[in-house]
Short mmCIF file of C-alpha atoms in Angstrom, two decimals:
data_model
loop_
_atom_site.label_atom_id
_atom_site.label_comp_id
_atom_site.label_asym_id
_atom_site.label_seq_id
_atom_site.Cartn_x
_atom_site.Cartn_y
_atom_site.Cartn_z
CA MET A 1 0.81 -9.40 20.94
CA THR A 2 1.16 -5.51 19.30
CA MET A 3 4.47 -4.54 20.57
CA LEU A 4 5.65 -0.63 20.81
CA ARG A 5 9.01 -0.81 18.68
CA ALA A 6 11.64 2.75 19.24
CA SER A 7 12.68 2.92 15.94
CA ALA A 8 11.35 1.29 12.10
CA ARG A 9 14.47 -0.71 11.96
CA ASP A 10 14.06 -2.30 15.41
CA ALA A 11 9.94 -2.97 13.80
CA LEU A 12 10.95 -4.97 10.56
CA ALA A 13 14.66 -5.67 11.83
CA GLU A 14 12.82 -9.51 12.45
CA THR A 15 11.12 -9.94 9.04
CA LEU A 16 13.38 -8.14 6.49
CA ARG A 17 14.99 -10.69 4.51
CA ASP A 18 15.88 -10.86 0.53
CA GLY A 19 12.62 -12.14 -1.86
CA ILE A 20 9.91 -11.34 0.62
CA THR A 21 7.05 -10.43 -0.91
CA ILE A 22 5.32 -6.86 1.66
CA ALA A 23 2.22 -5.17 1.08
CA VAL A 24 2.72 -1.13 0.96
CA GLY A 25 -0.94 1.07 2.12
CA GLY A 26 -0.81 4.53 0.36
CA PHE A 27 -2.41 6.45 -2.09
CA GLY A 28 -0.04 8.44 -4.35
CA LEU A 29 1.71 10.05 -1.57
CA SER A 30 -0.96 9.83 0.70
CA GLY A 31 -0.97 8.17 3.82
CA ASN A 32 2.34 6.87 2.36
CA PRO A 33 4.28 4.75 5.79
CA VAL A 34 7.46 6.75 5.24
CA ASP A 35 9.45 5.72 7.97
CA LEU A 36 9.40 1.70 7.35
CA ILE A 37 9.41 2.37 4.19
CA GLU A 38 13.37 4.16 4.37
CA ALA A 39 13.96 1.57 7.22
CA VAL A 40 13.38 -1.31 3.93
CA ARG A 41 15.94 0.98 1.89
CA ASP A 42 18.16 1.32 4.71
CA SER A 43 18.49 -2.53 5.02
CA GLY A 44 19.89 -2.95 1.90
CA VAL A 45 16.99 -6.30 1.81
CA ARG A 46 16.87 -6.94 -2.29
CA ASP A 47 14.13 -9.07 -5.35
CA LEU A 48 11.51 -7.72 -3.39
CA THR A 49 7.96 -8.41 -4.64
CA ILE A 50 5.87 -4.84 -4.10
CA VAL A 51 2.16 -4.97 -3.32
CA SER A 52 0.30 -1.53 -3.99
CA ASN A 53 -1.80 0.52 -5.90
CA ASN A 54 1.51 2.70 -7.33
CA MET A 55 4.91 3.47 -5.98
CA GLY A 56 4.98 7.15 -5.01
CA VAL A 57 6.77 9.60 -7.44
CA ASP A 58 10.25 9.59 -8.39
CA GLY A 59 12.12 9.86 -5.26
CA LYS A 60 8.91 9.51 -2.92
CA GLY A 61 6.95 7.05 -1.36
CA LEU A 62 7.55 3.52 -2.86
CA GLY A 63 10.34 5.79 -4.94
CA LEU A 64 12.59 5.20 -2.32
CA LEU A 65 13.30 1.45 -2.97
CA LEU A 66 13.26 1.72 -7.35
CA GLU A 67 16.39 4.24 -6.81
CA SER A 68 18.16 1.46 -4.80
CA ASN A 69 17.12 -1.21 -6.98
CA GLN A 70 16.12 -3.51 -3.91
CA VAL A 71 12.15 -4.41 -5.99
CA SER A 72 12.50 -7.42 -8.93
CA LYS A 73 8.58 -7.71 -9.17
CA VAL A 74 5.45 -4.78 -8.77
CA VAL A 75 1.99 -5.66 -8.45
CA ALA A 76 0.55 -2.64 -9.37
CA SER A 77 -2.75 -0.90 -11.03
CA TYR A 78 -1.23 2.63 -11.75
CA VAL A 79 2.88 3.01 -12.73
CA GLY A 80 1.59 6.98 -15.17
CA GLU A 81 3.30 9.68 -11.68
CA ASN A 82 6.77 7.79 -11.27
CA LYS A 83 8.98 8.22 -14.56
CA LEU A 84 11.40 5.58 -12.97
CA PHE A 85 8.69 2.69 -12.22
CA ALA A 86 8.06 3.47 -16.28
CA ARG A 87 11.41 3.13 -17.57
CA GLN A 88 12.25 0.30 -15.45
CA TYR A 89 9.08 -1.65 -16.70
CA LEU A 90 10.16 -0.57 -20.12
CA ASP A 91 14.03 -2.27 -20.21
CA GLY A 92 12.25 -5.01 -19.03
CA THR A 93 14.47 -4.50 -15.81
CA LEU A 94 11.35 -4.83 -13.48
CA GLU A 95 8.35 -7.52 -13.63
CA VAL A 96 5.05 -5.78 -13.50
CA GLU A 97 1.45 -7.15 -12.03
CA PHE A 98 -0.64 -4.59 -13.42
CA CYS A 99 -4.28 -5.63 -11.61
CA PRO A 100 -7.05 -3.29 -12.27
CA GLN A 101 -7.59 -1.11 -8.64
CA GLY A 102 -11.20 -2.76 -7.98
CA THR A 103 -9.50 -5.91 -7.91
CA LEU A 104 -6.25 -4.85 -5.73
CA ALA A 105 -8.32 -3.73 -3.25
CA GLU A 106 -10.39 -7.09 -2.93
CA ARG A 107 -7.55 -9.90 -3.48
CA LEU A 108 -5.78 -7.84 -0.29
CA ARG A 109 -8.98 -7.67 1.28
CA ALA A 110 -10.37 -11.67 0.08
CA GLY A 111 -6.89 -12.31 1.53
CA GLY A 112 -7.04 -10.87 4.87
CA ALA A 113 -10.22 -12.45 5.18
CA GLY A 114 -8.63 -15.46 4.70
CA ILE A 115 -10.17 -16.33 1.19
CA ALA A 116 -7.69 -18.36 -1.27
CA GLY A 117 -10.00 -16.23 -4.58
CA PHE A 118 -12.97 -14.71 -6.29
CA TYR A 119 -14.65 -14.80 -9.21
CA THR A 120 -14.95 -11.28 -11.06
CA ARG A 121 -16.39 -9.54 -14.33
CA THR A 122 -13.53 -6.90 -14.43
CA GLY A 123 -10.80 -7.80 -17.15
CA VAL A 124 -12.37 -10.45 -18.63
CA GLY A 125 -11.21 -10.63 -23.23
CA THR A 126 -8.66 -8.70 -21.96
CA LEU A 127 -4.23 -8.85 -21.02
CA VAL A 128 -4.98 -9.01 -17.42
CA ALA A 129 -7.17 -11.83 -17.74
CA GLU A 130 -4.77 -13.93 -19.59
CA GLY A 131 -3.58 -17.24 -18.33
CA LYS A 132 -6.27 -16.92 -15.09
CA PRO A 133 -9.02 -19.76 -14.89
CA HIS A 134 -12.68 -18.79 -16.29
CA ALA A 135 -16.11 -20.03 -15.56
CA GLU A 136 -19.67 -19.17 -16.37
CA PHE A 137 -22.10 -17.80 -14.19
CA ASP A 138 -26.17 -16.63 -15.53
CA GLY A 139 -24.92 -17.42 -19.09
CA ARG A 140 -21.68 -14.41 -18.21
CA THR A 141 -18.33 -15.26 -18.52
CA TRP A 142 -16.08 -14.98 -15.10
CA VAL A 143 -11.92 -14.48 -14.34
CA LEU A 144 -10.93 -16.39 -10.99
CA GLU A 145 -8.13 -13.60 -9.23
CA ARG A 146 -6.73 -15.02 -6.42
CA GLY A 147 -6.16 -13.28 -2.71
CA ILE A 148 -3.41 -12.03 -1.90
CA VAL A 149 -1.02 -12.24 1.73
CA ALA A 150 2.72 -10.56 2.01
CA ASP A 151 4.78 -11.88 4.26
CA LEU A 152 5.16 -7.95 5.85
CA ALA A 153 2.49 -5.76 5.34
CA LEU A 154 3.00 -1.61 5.58
CA VAL A 155 1.10 1.21 6.90
CA HIS A 156 0.68 3.94 8.47
CA ALA A 157 -2.02 5.66 10.19
CA HIS A 158 -3.03 9.01 12.06
CA THR A 159 -3.46 6.73 15.42
CA ALA A 160 -2.60 4.06 17.95
CA ASP A 161 -2.96 1.89 20.94
CA ALA A 162 -1.35 0.45 23.56
CA ALA A 163 -3.41 -2.58 21.63
CA GLY A 164 -2.32 -1.70 18.47
CA ASN A 165 -5.69 -0.42 17.36
CA LEU A 166 -5.63 1.91 14.59
CA ARG A 167 -7.57 4.81 13.28
CA TYR A 168 -6.89 6.19 9.95
CA ARG A 169 -6.78 10.41 8.65
CA ARG A 170 -9.22 11.34 5.89
CA THR A 171 -7.41 9.92 2.41
CA ALA A 172 -4.45 8.87 4.53
CA ARG A 173 -6.76 5.92 4.54
CA ASN A 174 -7.12 4.43 1.79
CA PHE A 175 -6.08 1.28 0.79
CA ASN A 176 -4.13 0.33 4.35
CA PRO A 177 -6.89 -1.02 6.40
CA LEU A 178 -6.64 -2.84 3.67
CA VAL A 179 -3.02 -3.66 3.22
CA ALA A 180 -3.37 -4.30 7.36
CA THR A 181 -4.80 -7.48 7.67
CA ALA A 182 -3.07 -9.59 4.59
CA GLY A 183 0.43 -9.33 5.94
CA ARG A 184 1.34 -12.58 7.97
CA VAL A 185 2.72 -9.83 9.99
CA THR A 186 1.98 -6.50 9.91
CA ALA A 187 4.02 -2.67 11.24
CA VAL A 188 2.38 -0.10 11.45
CA ASP A 189 3.56 4.29 12.01
CA ALA A 190 1.51 6.33 13.39
CA GLU A 191 2.00 10.07 14.03
CA VAL A 192 0.36 9.25 17.85
CA VAL A 193 0.29 6.72 20.08
CA LEU A 194 -1.56 6.31 22.46
CA ASP A 195 -0.64 4.87 26.48
CA GLY A 196 -4.50 4.30 26.80
CA HIS A 197 -7.24 3.38 24.09
CA LEU A 198 -9.41 4.46 20.82
CA ASP A 199 -13.02 4.84 21.78
CA PRO A 200 -14.23 1.40 20.05
CA ASP A 201 -16.06 3.29 17.64
CA ASP A 202 -13.20 5.17 16.76
CA VAL A 203 -11.30 1.53 16.27
CA MET A 204 -10.88 0.80 11.60
CA THR A 205 -8.77 -1.51 12.48
CA PRO A 206 -8.78 -3.81 15.23
CA GLY A 207 -4.80 -4.79 17.11
CA ILE A 208 -5.31 -8.14 16.50
CA TYR A 209 -3.88 -7.48 12.27
CA VAL A 210 -1.46 -5.06 14.16
CA ASP A 211 2.35 -6.72 14.72
CA HIS A 212 4.44 -3.66 15.52
CA VAL A 213 3.74 -0.07 15.94
CA VAL A 214 6.01 2.81 15.13
CA ARG A 215 5.74 6.66 16.21
CA ALA A 216 6.37 8.18 13.10
CA ALA A 217 8.65 11.34 12.74
CA ASP A 218 6.88 14.61 12.04
CA ARG A 219 7.25 15.13 8.50
CA PRO A 220 5.77 17.71 6.07
CA LYS A 221 3.30 15.86 3.66
CA GLU A 222 4.47 15.49 0.38
CA ILE A 223 1.72 16.49 -1.76
CA GLU A 224 2.32 14.30 -5.21
CA ARG A 225 0.63 16.60 -7.65
CA ARG A 226 -0.30 20.47 -6.30
CA THR A 227 -2.50 21.91 -9.08
CA VAL A 228 -3.37 26.23 -8.24
CA ARG A 229 -5.00 28.80 -10.44
CA GLN A 230 -5.53 32.92 -9.77
CA LEU A 231 -7.80 33.83 -6.86
CA THR A 232 -9.83 36.73 -8.43
CA ALA A 233 -12.85 38.92 -6.79
CA VAL A 234 -16.68 38.24 -7.06
CA GLY A 235 -17.55 38.52 -9.97
CA GLN A 236 -14.81 38.79 -12.28
CA GLU A 237 -13.35 35.89 -14.22
CA ALA A 238 -10.03 34.26 -13.96
#
């Protein structure tokens, strides 16, 4: 049963402890469950394994947990936008398991669907496949990847209803629906929390996957990298 919580701290209080694995939605800074990430930081739990496409940027998103030295391992597909992430990895203070982006998405989906593992061609013959079981199918080599089930999933949605059903908005959807299904406990910060119910056709994640909902604080939408050009009159070159 989904519970509406008064704060992100309340939503996580029963689950947070040292050494757990946390799957986190978002892509860059889009669709980050910032309220929940800040609650993890403020709790002081340590030795966390974080599963996410990336670790935000310096000082924002999951970068907050790197700054507070609460993370011991990251499973991610991308490092590039976070200097602290790269430095901790290169210094050997942070264990990083690189996972191709599509494979990471499928590992989360598999975990949420109760599938222990799957074979893929992605990564065969590279460092990604070292130490993993291989098999031959139709004359080609495939590598076995394990599904991911996290102790806790942190999700950002645009709208949550009274039953915990979720609707995402545009590109902020990204990894959030996959993460929502892959947690033993799933907590959601939502920009809008309805007293009633979403139209069934609008439900993107059914409430059966959601344990805790908190209304997200109003805050500006962060942009990871802004690129602009000077506007010119029609027919003129920039």
